[in-house]
Short mmCIF file of C-alpha atoms in Angstrom, two decimals:
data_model
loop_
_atom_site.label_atom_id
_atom_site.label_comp_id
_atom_site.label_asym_id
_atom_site.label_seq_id
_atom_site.Cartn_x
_atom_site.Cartn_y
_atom_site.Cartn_z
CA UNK A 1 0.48 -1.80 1.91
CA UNK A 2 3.74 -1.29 3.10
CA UNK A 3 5.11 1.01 6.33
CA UNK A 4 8.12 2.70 6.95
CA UNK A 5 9.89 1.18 9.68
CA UNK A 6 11.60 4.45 10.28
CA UNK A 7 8.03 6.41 11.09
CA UNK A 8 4.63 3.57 11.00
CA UNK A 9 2.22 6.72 10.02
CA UNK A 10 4.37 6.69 6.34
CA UNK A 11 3.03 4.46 4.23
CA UNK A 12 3.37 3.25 0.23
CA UNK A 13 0.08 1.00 -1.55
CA UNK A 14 0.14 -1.60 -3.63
CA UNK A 15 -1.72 -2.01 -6.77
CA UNK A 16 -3.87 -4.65 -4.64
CA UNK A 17 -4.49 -2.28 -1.79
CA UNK A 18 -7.38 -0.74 -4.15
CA UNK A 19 -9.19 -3.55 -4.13
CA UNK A 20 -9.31 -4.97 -0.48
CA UNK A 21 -8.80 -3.40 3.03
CA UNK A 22 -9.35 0.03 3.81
CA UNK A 23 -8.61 1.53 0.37
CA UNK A 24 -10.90 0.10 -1.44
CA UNK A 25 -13.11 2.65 -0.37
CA UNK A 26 -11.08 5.58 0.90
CA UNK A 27 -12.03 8.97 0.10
CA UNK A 28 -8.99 9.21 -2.02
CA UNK A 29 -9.95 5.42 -3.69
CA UNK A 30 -10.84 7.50 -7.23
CA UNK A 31 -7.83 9.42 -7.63
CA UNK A 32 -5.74 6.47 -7.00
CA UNK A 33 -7.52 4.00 -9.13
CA UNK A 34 -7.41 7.12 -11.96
CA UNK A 35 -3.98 7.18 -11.87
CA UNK A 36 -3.06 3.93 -12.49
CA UNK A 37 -5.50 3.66 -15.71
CA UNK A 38 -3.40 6.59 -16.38
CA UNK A 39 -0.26 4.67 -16.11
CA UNK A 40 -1.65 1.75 -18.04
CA UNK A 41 -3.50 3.17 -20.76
CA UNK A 42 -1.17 6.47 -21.07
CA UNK A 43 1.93 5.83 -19.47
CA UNK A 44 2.67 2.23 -20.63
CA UNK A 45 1.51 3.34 -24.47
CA UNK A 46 2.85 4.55 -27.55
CA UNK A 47 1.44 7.89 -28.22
CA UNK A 48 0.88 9.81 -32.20
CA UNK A 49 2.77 12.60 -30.61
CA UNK A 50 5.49 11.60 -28.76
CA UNK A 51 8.01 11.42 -31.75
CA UNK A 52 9.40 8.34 -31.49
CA UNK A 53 8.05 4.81 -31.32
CA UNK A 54 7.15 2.91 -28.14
CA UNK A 55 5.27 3.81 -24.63
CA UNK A 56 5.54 6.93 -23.05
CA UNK A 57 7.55 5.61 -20.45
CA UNK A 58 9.04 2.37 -21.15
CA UNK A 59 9.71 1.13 -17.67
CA UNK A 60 6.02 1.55 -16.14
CA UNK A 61 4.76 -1.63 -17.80
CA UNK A 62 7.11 -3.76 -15.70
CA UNK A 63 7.03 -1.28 -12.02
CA UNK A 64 3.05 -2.33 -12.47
CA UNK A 65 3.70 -6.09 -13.42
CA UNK A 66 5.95 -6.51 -10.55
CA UNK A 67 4.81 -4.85 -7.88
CA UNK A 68 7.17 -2.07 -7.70
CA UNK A 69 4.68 1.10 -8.78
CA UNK A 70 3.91 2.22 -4.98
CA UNK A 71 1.95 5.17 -4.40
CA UNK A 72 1.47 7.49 -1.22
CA UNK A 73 -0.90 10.08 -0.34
CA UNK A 74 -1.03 13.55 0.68
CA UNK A 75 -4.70 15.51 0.95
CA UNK A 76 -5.27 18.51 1.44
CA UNK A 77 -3.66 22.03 -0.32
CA UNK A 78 0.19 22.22 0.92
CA UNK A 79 1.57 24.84 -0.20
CA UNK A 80 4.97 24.02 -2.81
CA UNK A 81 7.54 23.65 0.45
CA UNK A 82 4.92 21.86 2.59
CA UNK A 83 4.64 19.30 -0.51
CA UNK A 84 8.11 19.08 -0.56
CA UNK A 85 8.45 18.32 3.31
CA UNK A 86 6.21 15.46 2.52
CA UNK A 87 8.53 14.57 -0.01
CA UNK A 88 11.35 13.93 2.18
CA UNK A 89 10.77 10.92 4.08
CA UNK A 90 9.48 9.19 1.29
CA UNK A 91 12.84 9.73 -0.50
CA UNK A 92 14.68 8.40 2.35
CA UNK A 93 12.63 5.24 2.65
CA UNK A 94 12.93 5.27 -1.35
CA UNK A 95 16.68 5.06 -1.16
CA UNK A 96 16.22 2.27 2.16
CA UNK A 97 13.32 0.13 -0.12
CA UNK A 98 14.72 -2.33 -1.87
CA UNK A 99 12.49 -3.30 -5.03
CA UNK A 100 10.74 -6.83 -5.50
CA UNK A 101 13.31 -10.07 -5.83
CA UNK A 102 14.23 -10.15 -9.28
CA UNK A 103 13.12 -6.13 -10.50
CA UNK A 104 16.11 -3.95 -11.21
CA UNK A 105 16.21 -0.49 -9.12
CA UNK A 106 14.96 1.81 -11.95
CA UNK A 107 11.72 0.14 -12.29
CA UNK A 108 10.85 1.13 -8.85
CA UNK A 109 8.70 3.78 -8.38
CA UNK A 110 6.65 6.13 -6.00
CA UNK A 111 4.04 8.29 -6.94
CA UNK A 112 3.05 10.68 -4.29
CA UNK A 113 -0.94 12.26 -5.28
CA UNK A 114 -1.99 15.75 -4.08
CA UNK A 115 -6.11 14.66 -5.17
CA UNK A 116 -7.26 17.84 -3.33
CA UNK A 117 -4.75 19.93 -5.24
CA UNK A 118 -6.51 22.57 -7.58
CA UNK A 119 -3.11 25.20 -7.43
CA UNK A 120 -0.98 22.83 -9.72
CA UNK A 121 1.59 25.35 -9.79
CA UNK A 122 2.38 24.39 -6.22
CA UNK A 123 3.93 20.86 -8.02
CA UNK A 124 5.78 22.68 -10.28
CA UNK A 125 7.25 24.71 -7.49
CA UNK A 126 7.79 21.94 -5.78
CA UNK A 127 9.77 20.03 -8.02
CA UNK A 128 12.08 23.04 -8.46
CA UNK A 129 13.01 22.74 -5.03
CA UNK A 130 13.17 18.86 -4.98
CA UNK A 131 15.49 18.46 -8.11
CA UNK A 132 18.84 19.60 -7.15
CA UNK A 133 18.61 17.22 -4.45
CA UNK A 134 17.32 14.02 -5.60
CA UNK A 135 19.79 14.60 -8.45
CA UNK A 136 23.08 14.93 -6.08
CA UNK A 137 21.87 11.48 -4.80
CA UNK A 138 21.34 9.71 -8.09
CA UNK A 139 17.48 9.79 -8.12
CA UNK A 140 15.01 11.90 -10.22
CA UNK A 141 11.75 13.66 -9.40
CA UNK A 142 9.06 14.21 -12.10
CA UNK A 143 6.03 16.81 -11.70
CA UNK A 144 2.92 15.76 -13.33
CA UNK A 145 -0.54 17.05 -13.37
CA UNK A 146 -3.62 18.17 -15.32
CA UNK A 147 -1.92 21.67 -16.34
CA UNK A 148 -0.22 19.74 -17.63
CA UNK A 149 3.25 21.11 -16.80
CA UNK A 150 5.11 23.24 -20.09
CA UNK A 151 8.25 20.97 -20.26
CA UNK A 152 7.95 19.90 -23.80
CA UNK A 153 8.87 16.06 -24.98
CA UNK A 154 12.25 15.31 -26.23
CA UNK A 155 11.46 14.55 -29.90
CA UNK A 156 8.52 16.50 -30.08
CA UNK A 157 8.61 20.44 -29.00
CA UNK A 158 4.75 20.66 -29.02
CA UNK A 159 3.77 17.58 -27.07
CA UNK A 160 3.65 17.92 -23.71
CA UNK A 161 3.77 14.47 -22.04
CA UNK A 162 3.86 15.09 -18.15
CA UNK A 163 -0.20 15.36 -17.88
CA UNK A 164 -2.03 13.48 -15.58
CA UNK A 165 -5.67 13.59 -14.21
CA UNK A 166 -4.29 13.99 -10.45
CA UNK A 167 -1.43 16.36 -9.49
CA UNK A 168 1.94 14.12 -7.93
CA UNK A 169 5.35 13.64 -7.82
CA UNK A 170 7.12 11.27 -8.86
CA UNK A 171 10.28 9.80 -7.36
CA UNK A 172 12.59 7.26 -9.33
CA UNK A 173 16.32 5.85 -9.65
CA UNK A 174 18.31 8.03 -12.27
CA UNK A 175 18.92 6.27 -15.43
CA UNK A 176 21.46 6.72 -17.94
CA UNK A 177 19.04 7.60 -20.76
CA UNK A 178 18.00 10.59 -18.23
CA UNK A 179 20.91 12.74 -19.83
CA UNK A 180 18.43 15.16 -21.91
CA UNK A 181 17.36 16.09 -18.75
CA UNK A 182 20.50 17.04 -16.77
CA UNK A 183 22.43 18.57 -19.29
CA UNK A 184 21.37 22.72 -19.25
CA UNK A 185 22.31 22.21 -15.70
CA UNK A 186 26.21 21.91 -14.86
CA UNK A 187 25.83 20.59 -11.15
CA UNK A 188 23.09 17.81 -12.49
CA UNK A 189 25.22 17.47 -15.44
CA UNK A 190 28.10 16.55 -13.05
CA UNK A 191 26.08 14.59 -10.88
CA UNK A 192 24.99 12.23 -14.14
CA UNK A 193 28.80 12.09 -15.07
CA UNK A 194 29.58 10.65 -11.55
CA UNK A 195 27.48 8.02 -11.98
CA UNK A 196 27.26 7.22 -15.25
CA UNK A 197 31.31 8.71 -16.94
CA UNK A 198 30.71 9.49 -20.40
CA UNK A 199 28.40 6.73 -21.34
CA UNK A 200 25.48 8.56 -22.56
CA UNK A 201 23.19 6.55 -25.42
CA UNK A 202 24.49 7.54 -28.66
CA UNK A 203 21.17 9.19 -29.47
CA UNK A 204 21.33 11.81 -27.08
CA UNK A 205 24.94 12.89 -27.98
CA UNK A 206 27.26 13.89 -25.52
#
């Protein structure tokens, strides 16, 4: 478990945390334990609809591998700005943490799980008011949950690939393949372009 120096009630889990000390048996133990057998069996997979070939996401495999998949919770029902308040010292410690010796910055990741969440439009909501500014500071945040959300996959329009068994949000580095998702935007469309000039992977186009 790890603890923000900048507030000691913040804190991120490890993958081991599940298995000895106090959150082995939290209240909250299911829901985390579901969502990283989400991550391994969905995340880190190919899937028939996704459209093209290899795992949903390709950098979860290695985040869980090398200790830099971190999760934090937050029970309860917030409503969307409350979830986003939580949000926001977890992005600043995000952009203090370094990842593990030897893991590059974009397979660093924190998940933060709303398991008492039934309103799943509240991360949806959320999200909207998150993106503009995780994107002006290079980082993206993804809404997932059992809805699942209606943001259709990039090479398939009728898969929808953000579902997962426990609403959260998900907060990673921006990545130049992340184009697709900036572009029908002009201010995160200038924000990739900042970072990353005009080298977008051929397959996206430009």
């Amino acid at each position: 478990m790890l603890t923000d120096p900048a507030d000691p009630s913040r804190v991120l889990l490890e993958l081991g945390d599940l298995d000895h000390g106090p959150y082995r048996d939290h209240e909250h133990g299911r829901a985390l334990r579901h969502i990283v057998a989400w991550a391994r069996e969905y995340l880190c997979r190919p899937h028939p609809e996704l459209g093209r070939n290899g795992p949903v996401c390709p950098y979860v495999q290695t985040s869980l591998d090398r200790g830099a998949f971190l999760m934090a919770l937050c029970p309860g029902a917030p409503t969307a700005a409350q979830a986003a308040a939580f949000l926001a010292g977890y992005r600043d410690w995000f952009v203090r943490l370094a990842p593990p010796d030897g893991v590059a910055p974009q397979f660093r990741t924190v998940l933060a799980l709303f398991p008492d969440l039934l309103d799943t439009k509240v991360i949806d909501e959320a999200q909207r008011l998150l993106k503009d500014d995780y994107v002006r500071d290079g980082l993206m945040i993804g809404e997932f949950h059992p809805g699942p959300p209606g943001k259709s996959g990039l090479w398939n329009q009728d898969f929808l690939p953000l579902a997962s068994p426990v609403p959260l949000l998900a907060i990673r580095q921006m990545v130049a393949s992340d184009f697709p998702f900036l572009r029908d935007d002009p201010v995160h469309e200038r924000a990739y372009r900042e970072r990353f000039g005009d080298r977008i992977p051929a397959r996206y186009g430009a």
